[in-house]
């Protein structure tokens, strides 16, 4: 396993964390989205596409939502699977944040429903640097949405950067490389 394994909150199911890691941890030579190299890679699709793990993960994420949350959001990509599952668990509406505004139709960068004044939690699957989810948070904030928390399924270090940028962050699993 990749360094320290821990849960992001005391109430998180350690059995779930172990199953997430067992299903997604790959060893080899990988280039991460940040451009960094790693000998460990977490293939999020290996847990996001398994109904049993996705259902349990959605339940755990729902438990990390702060009181008063009225919207969910996720950056475009694999995290949309997670946000859809959490929406079904909670009944909360969803917005998806594109990397760039759409070049046709509405020309929007925020798809779905997140009106100005919404109190949204932004969800991400695996975060190593936090850059993609931070960019999505800035887009939501520019639209007048209050990002009350960012919840990561697996934190590989991204939470540190997000907290340094002023965000409240929670994680289901915290996995840090062995030093």
mmCIF file with all atom_site columns, C-alpha atoms in Angstrom:
data_model
loop_
_atom_site.group_PDB
_atom_site.id
_atom_site.type_symbol
_atom_site.label_atom_id
_atom_site.label_alt_id
_atom_site.label_comp_id
_atom_site.label_asym_id
_atom_site.label_entity_id
_atom_site.label_seq_id
_atom_site.pdbx_PDB_ins_code
_atom_site.Cartn_x
_atom_site.Cartn_y
_atom_site.Cartn_z
_atom_site.occupancy
_atom_site.B_iso_or_equiv
_atom_site.pdbx_formal_charge
_atom_site.auth_seq_id
_atom_site.auth_comp_id
_atom_site.auth_asym_id
_atom_site.auth_atom_id
_atom_site.pdbx_PDB_model_num
ATOM 1   C CA . UNK A 1 1   ? 0.000   0.000  0.000   1.00 0.00 ? 1   UNK A CA 1
ATOM 2   C CA . UNK A 1 2   ? 1.127   3.544  -0.793  1.00 0.00 ? 2   UNK A CA 1
ATOM 3   C CA . UNK A 1 3   ? 2.529   4.890  2.479   1.00 0.00 ? 3   UNK A CA 1
ATOM 4   C CA . UNK A 1 4   ? 0.118   5.764  5.244   1.00 0.00 ? 4   UNK A CA 1
ATOM 5   C CA . UNK A 1 5   ? -3.524  4.773  4.979   1.00 0.00 ? 5   UNK A CA 1
ATOM 6   C CA . UNK A 1 6   ? -5.985  6.747  6.983   1.00 0.00 ? 6   UNK A CA 1
ATOM 7   C CA . UNK A 1 7   ? -9.533  7.923  6.872   1.00 0.00 ? 7   UNK A CA 1
ATOM 8   C CA . UNK A 1 8   ? -10.418 11.568 6.548   1.00 0.00 ? 8   UNK A CA 1
ATOM 9   C CA . UNK A 1 9   ? -12.914 11.536 9.389   1.00 0.00 ? 9   UNK A CA 1
ATOM 10  C CA . UNK A 1 10  ? -13.365 9.400  12.484  1.00 0.00 ? 10  UNK A CA 1
ATOM 11  C CA . UNK A 1 11  ? -16.693 8.008  11.311  1.00 0.00 ? 11  UNK A CA 1
ATOM 12  C CA . UNK A 1 12  ? -15.404 6.727  7.967   1.00 0.00 ? 12  UNK A CA 1
ATOM 13  C CA . UNK A 1 13  ? -15.598 2.999  7.427   1.00 0.00 ? 13  UNK A CA 1
ATOM 14  C CA . UNK A 1 14  ? -12.028 1.640  7.425   1.00 0.00 ? 14  UNK A CA 1
ATOM 15  C CA . UNK A 1 15  ? -13.249 -1.512 5.646   1.00 0.00 ? 15  UNK A CA 1
ATOM 16  C CA . UNK A 1 16  ? -14.470 0.642  2.761   1.00 0.00 ? 16  UNK A CA 1
ATOM 17  C CA . UNK A 1 17  ? -11.141 2.477  2.599   1.00 0.00 ? 17  UNK A CA 1
ATOM 18  C CA . UNK A 1 18  ? -9.313  -0.848 2.431   1.00 0.00 ? 18  UNK A CA 1
ATOM 19  C CA . UNK A 1 19  ? -11.608 -2.103 -0.377  1.00 0.00 ? 19  UNK A CA 1
ATOM 20  C CA . UNK A 1 20  ? -11.202 1.161  -2.335  1.00 0.00 ? 20  UNK A CA 1
ATOM 21  C CA . UNK A 1 21  ? -7.434  0.784  -2.172  1.00 0.00 ? 21  UNK A CA 1
ATOM 22  C CA . UNK A 1 22  ? -7.461  -2.942 -2.966  1.00 0.00 ? 22  UNK A CA 1
ATOM 23  C CA . UNK A 1 23  ? -9.651  -2.382 -6.007  1.00 0.00 ? 23  UNK A CA 1
ATOM 24  C CA . UNK A 1 24  ? -7.771  0.606  -7.435  1.00 0.00 ? 24  UNK A CA 1
ATOM 25  C CA . UNK A 1 25  ? -4.101  0.563  -6.391  1.00 0.00 ? 25  UNK A CA 1
ATOM 26  C CA . UNK A 1 26  ? -1.796  -0.279 -9.291  1.00 0.00 ? 26  UNK A CA 1
ATOM 27  C CA . UNK A 1 27  ? 1.996   -0.610 -9.225  1.00 0.00 ? 27  UNK A CA 1
ATOM 28  C CA . UNK A 1 28  ? 4.354   0.198  -12.097 1.00 0.00 ? 28  UNK A CA 1
ATOM 29  C CA . UNK A 1 29  ? 5.632   3.348  -13.767 1.00 0.00 ? 29  UNK A CA 1
ATOM 30  C CA . UNK A 1 30  ? 2.960   6.036  -14.148 1.00 0.00 ? 30  UNK A CA 1
ATOM 31  C CA . UNK A 1 31  ? 2.761   9.678  -15.142 1.00 0.00 ? 31  UNK A CA 1
ATOM 32  C CA . UNK A 1 32  ? 0.119   11.468 -13.082 1.00 0.00 ? 32  UNK A CA 1
ATOM 33  C CA . UNK A 1 33  ? -2.141  14.219 -14.454 1.00 0.00 ? 33  UNK A CA 1
ATOM 34  C CA . UNK A 1 34  ? 0.167   16.692 -12.697 1.00 0.00 ? 34  UNK A CA 1
ATOM 35  C CA . UNK A 1 35  ? 3.044   15.439 -14.852 1.00 0.00 ? 35  UNK A CA 1
ATOM 36  C CA . UNK A 1 36  ? 4.785   13.907 -11.841 1.00 0.00 ? 36  UNK A CA 1
ATOM 37  C CA . UNK A 1 37  ? 5.927   10.309 -11.984 1.00 0.00 ? 37  UNK A CA 1
ATOM 38  C CA . UNK A 1 38  ? 4.804   7.689  -9.496  1.00 0.00 ? 38  UNK A CA 1
ATOM 39  C CA . UNK A 1 39  ? 5.216   3.963  -8.959  1.00 0.00 ? 39  UNK A CA 1
ATOM 40  C CA . UNK A 1 40  ? 1.678   3.828  -7.529  1.00 0.00 ? 40  UNK A CA 1
ATOM 41  C CA . UNK A 1 41  ? -1.490  4.837  -9.341  1.00 0.00 ? 41  UNK A CA 1
ATOM 42  C CA . UNK A 1 42  ? -5.073  4.766  -8.118  1.00 0.00 ? 42  UNK A CA 1
ATOM 43  C CA . UNK A 1 43  ? -7.377  3.876  -11.006 1.00 0.00 ? 43  UNK A CA 1
ATOM 44  C CA . UNK A 1 44  ? -10.562 5.543  -9.798  1.00 0.00 ? 44  UNK A CA 1
ATOM 45  C CA . UNK A 1 45  ? -12.639 3.782  -12.431 1.00 0.00 ? 45  UNK A CA 1
ATOM 46  C CA . UNK A 1 46  ? -11.954 0.515  -10.620 1.00 0.00 ? 46  UNK A CA 1
ATOM 47  C CA . UNK A 1 47  ? -14.085 1.692  -7.693  1.00 0.00 ? 47  UNK A CA 1
ATOM 48  C CA . UNK A 1 48  ? -16.357 4.261  -9.365  1.00 0.00 ? 48  UNK A CA 1
ATOM 49  C CA . UNK A 1 49  ? -17.739 1.645  -11.760 1.00 0.00 ? 49  UNK A CA 1
ATOM 50  C CA . UNK A 1 50  ? -18.458 -1.023 -9.134  1.00 0.00 ? 50  UNK A CA 1
ATOM 51  C CA . UNK A 1 51  ? -22.005 -0.520 -7.830  1.00 0.00 ? 51  UNK A CA 1
ATOM 52  C CA . UNK A 1 52  ? -21.207 -2.022 -4.413  1.00 0.00 ? 52  UNK A CA 1
ATOM 53  C CA . UNK A 1 53  ? -18.221 0.267  -3.783  1.00 0.00 ? 53  UNK A CA 1
ATOM 54  C CA . UNK A 1 54  ? -19.811 3.325  -5.389  1.00 0.00 ? 54  UNK A CA 1
ATOM 55  C CA . UNK A 1 55  ? -22.965 2.958  -3.271  1.00 0.00 ? 55  UNK A CA 1
ATOM 56  C CA . UNK A 1 56  ? -20.973 2.633  -0.050  1.00 0.00 ? 56  UNK A CA 1
ATOM 57  C CA . UNK A 1 57  ? -18.633 5.468  -1.028  1.00 0.00 ? 57  UNK A CA 1
ATOM 58  C CA . UNK A 1 58  ? -21.602 7.727  -1.805  1.00 0.00 ? 58  UNK A CA 1
ATOM 59  C CA . UNK A 1 59  ? -23.021 6.975  1.654   1.00 0.00 ? 59  UNK A CA 1
ATOM 60  C CA . UNK A 1 60  ? -19.694 7.862  3.323   1.00 0.00 ? 60  UNK A CA 1
ATOM 61  C CA . UNK A 1 61  ? -19.340 11.065 1.281   1.00 0.00 ? 61  UNK A CA 1
ATOM 62  C CA . UNK A 1 62  ? -22.908 12.059 2.207   1.00 0.00 ? 62  UNK A CA 1
ATOM 63  C CA . UNK A 1 63  ? -21.851 11.781 5.852   1.00 0.00 ? 63  UNK A CA 1
ATOM 64  C CA . UNK A 1 64  ? -19.088 14.349 5.230   1.00 0.00 ? 64  UNK A CA 1
ATOM 65  C CA . UNK A 1 65  ? -21.427 17.039 3.883   1.00 0.00 ? 65  UNK A CA 1
ATOM 66  C CA . UNK A 1 66  ? -21.739 20.008 6.244   1.00 0.00 ? 66  UNK A CA 1
ATOM 67  C CA . UNK A 1 67  ? -25.157 21.008 7.518   1.00 0.00 ? 67  UNK A CA 1
ATOM 68  C CA . UNK A 1 68  ? -26.837 23.465 5.196   1.00 0.00 ? 68  UNK A CA 1
ATOM 69  C CA . UNK A 1 69  ? -25.444 21.946 1.993   1.00 0.00 ? 69  UNK A CA 1
ATOM 70  C CA . UNK A 1 70  ? -28.035 22.480 -0.736  1.00 0.00 ? 70  UNK A CA 1
ATOM 71  C CA . UNK A 1 71  ? -26.057 21.582 -3.884  1.00 0.00 ? 71  UNK A CA 1
ATOM 72  C CA . UNK A 1 72  ? -23.362 19.206 -5.044  1.00 0.00 ? 72  UNK A CA 1
ATOM 73  C CA . UNK A 1 73  ? -20.774 19.820 -7.746  1.00 0.00 ? 73  UNK A CA 1
ATOM 74  C CA . UNK A 1 74  ? -17.880 18.043 -9.423  1.00 0.00 ? 74  UNK A CA 1
ATOM 75  C CA . UNK A 1 75  ? -15.274 18.812 -12.047 1.00 0.00 ? 75  UNK A CA 1
ATOM 76  C CA . UNK A 1 76  ? -16.020 17.177 -15.387 1.00 0.00 ? 76  UNK A CA 1
ATOM 77  C CA . UNK A 1 77  ? -14.614 13.678 -15.704 1.00 0.00 ? 77  UNK A CA 1
ATOM 78  C CA . UNK A 1 78  ? -14.756 10.611 -13.498 1.00 0.00 ? 78  UNK A CA 1
ATOM 79  C CA . UNK A 1 79  ? -15.935 12.589 -10.451 1.00 0.00 ? 79  UNK A CA 1
ATOM 80  C CA . UNK A 1 80  ? -19.306 12.954 -12.187 1.00 0.00 ? 80  UNK A CA 1
ATOM 81  C CA . UNK A 1 81  ? -19.944 9.278  -11.399 1.00 0.00 ? 81  UNK A CA 1
ATOM 82  C CA . UNK A 1 82  ? -19.377 9.990  -7.710  1.00 0.00 ? 82  UNK A CA 1
ATOM 83  C CA . UNK A 1 83  ? -21.450 13.188 -7.629  1.00 0.00 ? 83  UNK A CA 1
ATOM 84  C CA . UNK A 1 84  ? -24.368 11.404 -9.334  1.00 0.00 ? 84  UNK A CA 1
ATOM 85  C CA . UNK A 1 85  ? -24.273 8.623  -6.737  1.00 0.00 ? 85  UNK A CA 1
ATOM 86  C CA . UNK A 1 86  ? -24.127 11.120 -3.843  1.00 0.00 ? 86  UNK A CA 1
ATOM 87  C CA . UNK A 1 87  ? -27.015 13.037 -5.406  1.00 0.00 ? 87  UNK A CA 1
ATOM 88  C CA . UNK A 1 88  ? -29.094 9.856  -5.433  1.00 0.00 ? 88  UNK A CA 1
ATOM 89  C CA . UNK A 1 89  ? -28.105 9.212  -1.797  1.00 0.00 ? 89  UNK A CA 1
ATOM 90  C CA . UNK A 1 90  ? -28.977 12.755 -0.626  1.00 0.00 ? 90  UNK A CA 1
ATOM 91  C CA . UNK A 1 91  ? -31.544 14.092 -3.102  1.00 0.00 ? 91  UNK A CA 1
ATOM 92  C CA . UNK A 1 92  ? -29.377 17.178 -3.709  1.00 0.00 ? 92  UNK A CA 1
ATOM 93  C CA . UNK A 1 93  ? -29.109 18.762 -7.191  1.00 0.00 ? 93  UNK A CA 1
ATOM 94  C CA . UNK A 1 94  ? -25.847 18.601 -9.124  1.00 0.00 ? 94  UNK A CA 1
ATOM 95  C CA . UNK A 1 95  ? -23.630 20.891 -11.168 1.00 0.00 ? 95  UNK A CA 1
ATOM 96  C CA . UNK A 1 96  ? -20.694 19.780 -13.305 1.00 0.00 ? 96  UNK A CA 1
ATOM 97  C CA . UNK A 1 97  ? -17.868 22.219 -13.906 1.00 0.00 ? 97  UNK A CA 1
ATOM 98  C CA . UNK A 1 98  ? -16.218 22.033 -17.310 1.00 0.00 ? 98  UNK A CA 1
ATOM 99  C CA . UNK A 1 99  ? -12.516 22.787 -17.737 1.00 0.00 ? 99  UNK A CA 1
ATOM 100 C CA . UNK A 1 100 ? -13.512 25.347 -20.361 1.00 0.00 ? 100 UNK A CA 1
ATOM 101 C CA . UNK A 1 101 ? -16.797 26.963 -21.295 1.00 0.00 ? 101 UNK A CA 1
ATOM 102 C CA . UNK A 1 102 ? -18.763 25.021 -23.871 1.00 0.00 ? 102 UNK A CA 1
ATOM 103 C CA . UNK A 1 103 ? -18.228 26.354 -27.409 1.00 0.00 ? 103 UNK A CA 1
ATOM 104 C CA . UNK A 1 104 ? -21.850 25.759 -28.432 1.00 0.00 ? 104 UNK A CA 1
ATOM 105 C CA . UNK A 1 105 ? -25.367 25.855 -27.006 1.00 0.00 ? 105 UNK A CA 1
ATOM 106 C CA . UNK A 1 106 ? -25.405 27.655 -23.669 1.00 0.00 ? 106 UNK A CA 1
ATOM 107 C CA . UNK A 1 107 ? -21.664 28.453 -23.793 1.00 0.00 ? 107 UNK A CA 1
ATOM 108 C CA . UNK A 1 108 ? -21.649 27.585 -20.098 1.00 0.00 ? 108 UNK A CA 1
ATOM 109 C CA . UNK A 1 109 ? -18.798 26.322 -17.962 1.00 0.00 ? 109 UNK A CA 1
ATOM 110 C CA . UNK A 1 110 ? -21.198 25.265 -15.192 1.00 0.00 ? 110 UNK A CA 1
ATOM 111 C CA . UNK A 1 111 ? -23.627 22.579 -16.329 1.00 0.00 ? 111 UNK A CA 1
ATOM 112 C CA . UNK A 1 112 ? -26.620 21.481 -14.305 1.00 0.00 ? 112 UNK A CA 1
ATOM 113 C CA . UNK A 1 113 ? -27.959 23.453 -11.378 1.00 0.00 ? 113 UNK A CA 1
ATOM 114 C CA . UNK A 1 114 ? -25.927 25.726 -9.084  1.00 0.00 ? 114 UNK A CA 1
ATOM 115 C CA . UNK A 1 115 ? -27.502 29.173 -8.808  1.00 0.00 ? 115 UNK A CA 1
ATOM 116 C CA . UNK A 1 116 ? -25.809 32.154 -7.206  1.00 0.00 ? 116 UNK A CA 1
ATOM 117 C CA . UNK A 1 117 ? -26.180 31.878 -3.441  1.00 0.00 ? 117 UNK A CA 1
ATOM 118 C CA . UNK A 1 118 ? -26.109 28.059 -3.437  1.00 0.00 ? 118 UNK A CA 1
ATOM 119 C CA . UNK A 1 119 ? -24.153 26.363 -0.651  1.00 0.00 ? 119 UNK A CA 1
ATOM 120 C CA . UNK A 1 120 ? -22.327 23.664 -2.578  1.00 0.00 ? 120 UNK A CA 1
ATOM 121 C CA . UNK A 1 121 ? -19.935 20.871 -1.729  1.00 0.00 ? 121 UNK A CA 1
ATOM 122 C CA . UNK A 1 122 ? -17.467 20.070 -4.480  1.00 0.00 ? 122 UNK A CA 1
ATOM 123 C CA . UNK A 1 123 ? -16.605 16.371 -4.869  1.00 0.00 ? 123 UNK A CA 1
ATOM 124 C CA . UNK A 1 124 ? -13.459 14.860 -6.384  1.00 0.00 ? 124 UNK A CA 1
ATOM 125 C CA . UNK A 1 125 ? -12.413 11.236 -6.797  1.00 0.00 ? 125 UNK A CA 1
ATOM 126 C CA . UNK A 1 126 ? -8.596  11.213 -6.392  1.00 0.00 ? 126 UNK A CA 1
ATOM 127 C CA . UNK A 1 127 ? -6.562  14.365 -5.720  1.00 0.00 ? 127 UNK A CA 1
ATOM 128 C CA . UNK A 1 128 ? -2.785  14.554 -5.772  1.00 0.00 ? 128 UNK A CA 1
ATOM 129 C CA . UNK A 1 129 ? -2.214  18.275 -6.366  1.00 0.00 ? 129 UNK A CA 1
ATOM 130 C CA . UNK A 1 130 ? -5.693  19.742 -5.886  1.00 0.00 ? 130 UNK A CA 1
ATOM 131 C CA . UNK A 1 131 ? -5.290  21.894 -9.015  1.00 0.00 ? 131 UNK A CA 1
ATOM 132 C CA . UNK A 1 132 ? -8.262  20.569 -10.996 1.00 0.00 ? 132 UNK A CA 1
ATOM 133 C CA . UNK A 1 133 ? -10.719 20.783 -8.104  1.00 0.00 ? 133 UNK A CA 1
ATOM 134 C CA . UNK A 1 134 ? -9.379  24.219 -7.067  1.00 0.00 ? 134 UNK A CA 1
ATOM 135 C CA . UNK A 1 135 ? -9.983  25.483 -10.601 1.00 0.00 ? 135 UNK A CA 1
ATOM 136 C CA . UNK A 1 136 ? -13.544 24.120 -10.458 1.00 0.00 ? 136 UNK A CA 1
ATOM 137 C CA . UNK A 1 137 ? -14.085 25.825 -7.085  1.00 0.00 ? 137 UNK A CA 1
ATOM 138 C CA . UNK A 1 138 ? -12.983 29.175 -8.528  1.00 0.00 ? 138 UNK A CA 1
ATOM 139 C CA . UNK A 1 139 ? -15.443 28.792 -11.422 1.00 0.00 ? 139 UNK A CA 1
ATOM 140 C CA . UNK A 1 140 ? -18.281 28.112 -8.962  1.00 0.00 ? 140 UNK A CA 1
ATOM 141 C CA . UNK A 1 141 ? -17.277 31.052 -6.779  1.00 0.00 ? 141 UNK A CA 1
ATOM 142 C CA . UNK A 1 142 ? -17.169 33.348 -9.819  1.00 0.00 ? 142 UNK A CA 1
ATOM 143 C CA . UNK A 1 143 ? -20.779 32.264 -10.476 1.00 0.00 ? 143 UNK A CA 1
ATOM 144 C CA . UNK A 1 144 ? -21.745 33.326 -6.935  1.00 0.00 ? 144 UNK A CA 1
ATOM 145 C CA . UNK A 1 145 ? -21.814 29.834 -5.416  1.00 0.00 ? 145 UNK A CA 1
ATOM 146 C CA . UNK A 1 146 ? -20.478 29.359 -1.868  1.00 0.00 ? 146 UNK A CA 1
ATOM 147 C CA . UNK A 1 147 ? -18.151 26.334 -1.872  1.00 0.00 ? 147 UNK A CA 1
ATOM 148 C CA . UNK A 1 148 ? -18.615 25.232 1.740   1.00 0.00 ? 148 UNK A CA 1
ATOM 149 C CA . UNK A 1 149 ? -16.388 22.156 1.556   1.00 0.00 ? 149 UNK A CA 1
ATOM 150 C CA . UNK A 1 150 ? -14.428 20.008 -0.854  1.00 0.00 ? 150 UNK A CA 1
ATOM 151 C CA . UNK A 1 151 ? -14.751 16.250 -0.293  1.00 0.00 ? 151 UNK A CA 1
ATOM 152 C CA . UNK A 1 152 ? -12.168 13.908 -1.786  1.00 0.00 ? 152 UNK A CA 1
ATOM 153 C CA . UNK A 1 153 ? -12.710 10.161 -2.140  1.00 0.00 ? 153 UNK A CA 1
ATOM 154 C CA . UNK A 1 154 ? -8.935  9.616  -2.046  1.00 0.00 ? 154 UNK A CA 1
ATOM 155 C CA . UNK A 1 155 ? -6.540  12.335 -0.908  1.00 0.00 ? 155 UNK A CA 1
ATOM 156 C CA . UNK A 1 156 ? -2.998  11.746 -2.193  1.00 0.00 ? 156 UNK A CA 1
ATOM 157 C CA . UNK A 1 157 ? -1.818  15.192 -1.072  1.00 0.00 ? 157 UNK A CA 1
ATOM 158 C CA . UNK A 1 158 ? -4.270  17.486 -2.840  1.00 0.00 ? 158 UNK A CA 1
ATOM 159 C CA . UNK A 1 159 ? -6.013  18.383 0.418   1.00 0.00 ? 159 UNK A CA 1
ATOM 160 C CA . UNK A 1 160 ? -2.888  20.177 1.648   1.00 0.00 ? 160 UNK A CA 1
ATOM 161 C CA . UNK A 1 161 ? -2.893  22.501 -1.366  1.00 0.00 ? 161 UNK A CA 1
ATOM 162 C CA . UNK A 1 162 ? -6.642  23.054 -1.133  1.00 0.00 ? 162 UNK A CA 1
ATOM 163 C CA . UNK A 1 163 ? -6.457  23.922 2.564   1.00 0.00 ? 163 UNK A CA 1
ATOM 164 C CA . UNK A 1 164 ? -3.580  26.309 1.835   1.00 0.00 ? 164 UNK A CA 1
ATOM 165 C CA . UNK A 1 165 ? -5.900  27.998 -0.690  1.00 0.00 ? 165 UNK A CA 1
ATOM 166 C CA . UNK A 1 166 ? -8.465  28.481 2.092   1.00 0.00 ? 166 UNK A CA 1
ATOM 167 C CA . UNK A 1 167 ? -10.870 25.596 1.469   1.00 0.00 ? 167 UNK A CA 1
ATOM 168 C CA . UNK A 1 168 ? -12.425 23.331 4.077   1.00 0.00 ? 168 UNK A CA 1
ATOM 169 C CA . UNK A 1 169 ? -11.509 19.798 2.941   1.00 0.00 ? 169 UNK A CA 1
ATOM 170 C CA . UNK A 1 170 ? -12.573 16.326 4.046   1.00 0.00 ? 170 UNK A CA 1
ATOM 171 C CA . UNK A 1 171 ? -11.553 12.957 2.615   1.00 0.00 ? 171 UNK A CA 1
ATOM 172 C CA . UNK A 1 172 ? -12.805 9.413  2.806   1.00 0.00 ? 172 UNK A CA 1
ATOM 173 C CA . UNK A 1 173 ? -9.263  8.015  2.475   1.00 0.00 ? 173 UNK A CA 1
ATOM 174 C CA . UNK A 1 174 ? -5.952  9.784  3.042   1.00 0.00 ? 174 UNK A CA 1
ATOM 175 C CA . UNK A 1 175 ? -3.063  8.042  1.280   1.00 0.00 ? 175 UNK A CA 1
ATOM 176 C CA . UNK A 1 176 ? 0.351   9.609  1.427   1.00 0.00 ? 176 UNK A CA 1
ATOM 177 C CA . UNK A 1 177 ? 3.489   8.299  -0.276  1.00 0.00 ? 177 UNK A CA 1
ATOM 178 C CA . UNK A 1 178 ? 5.995   6.626  1.999   1.00 0.00 ? 178 UNK A CA 1
ATOM 179 C CA . UNK A 1 179 ? 8.792   9.041  2.810   1.00 0.00 ? 179 UNK A CA 1
#
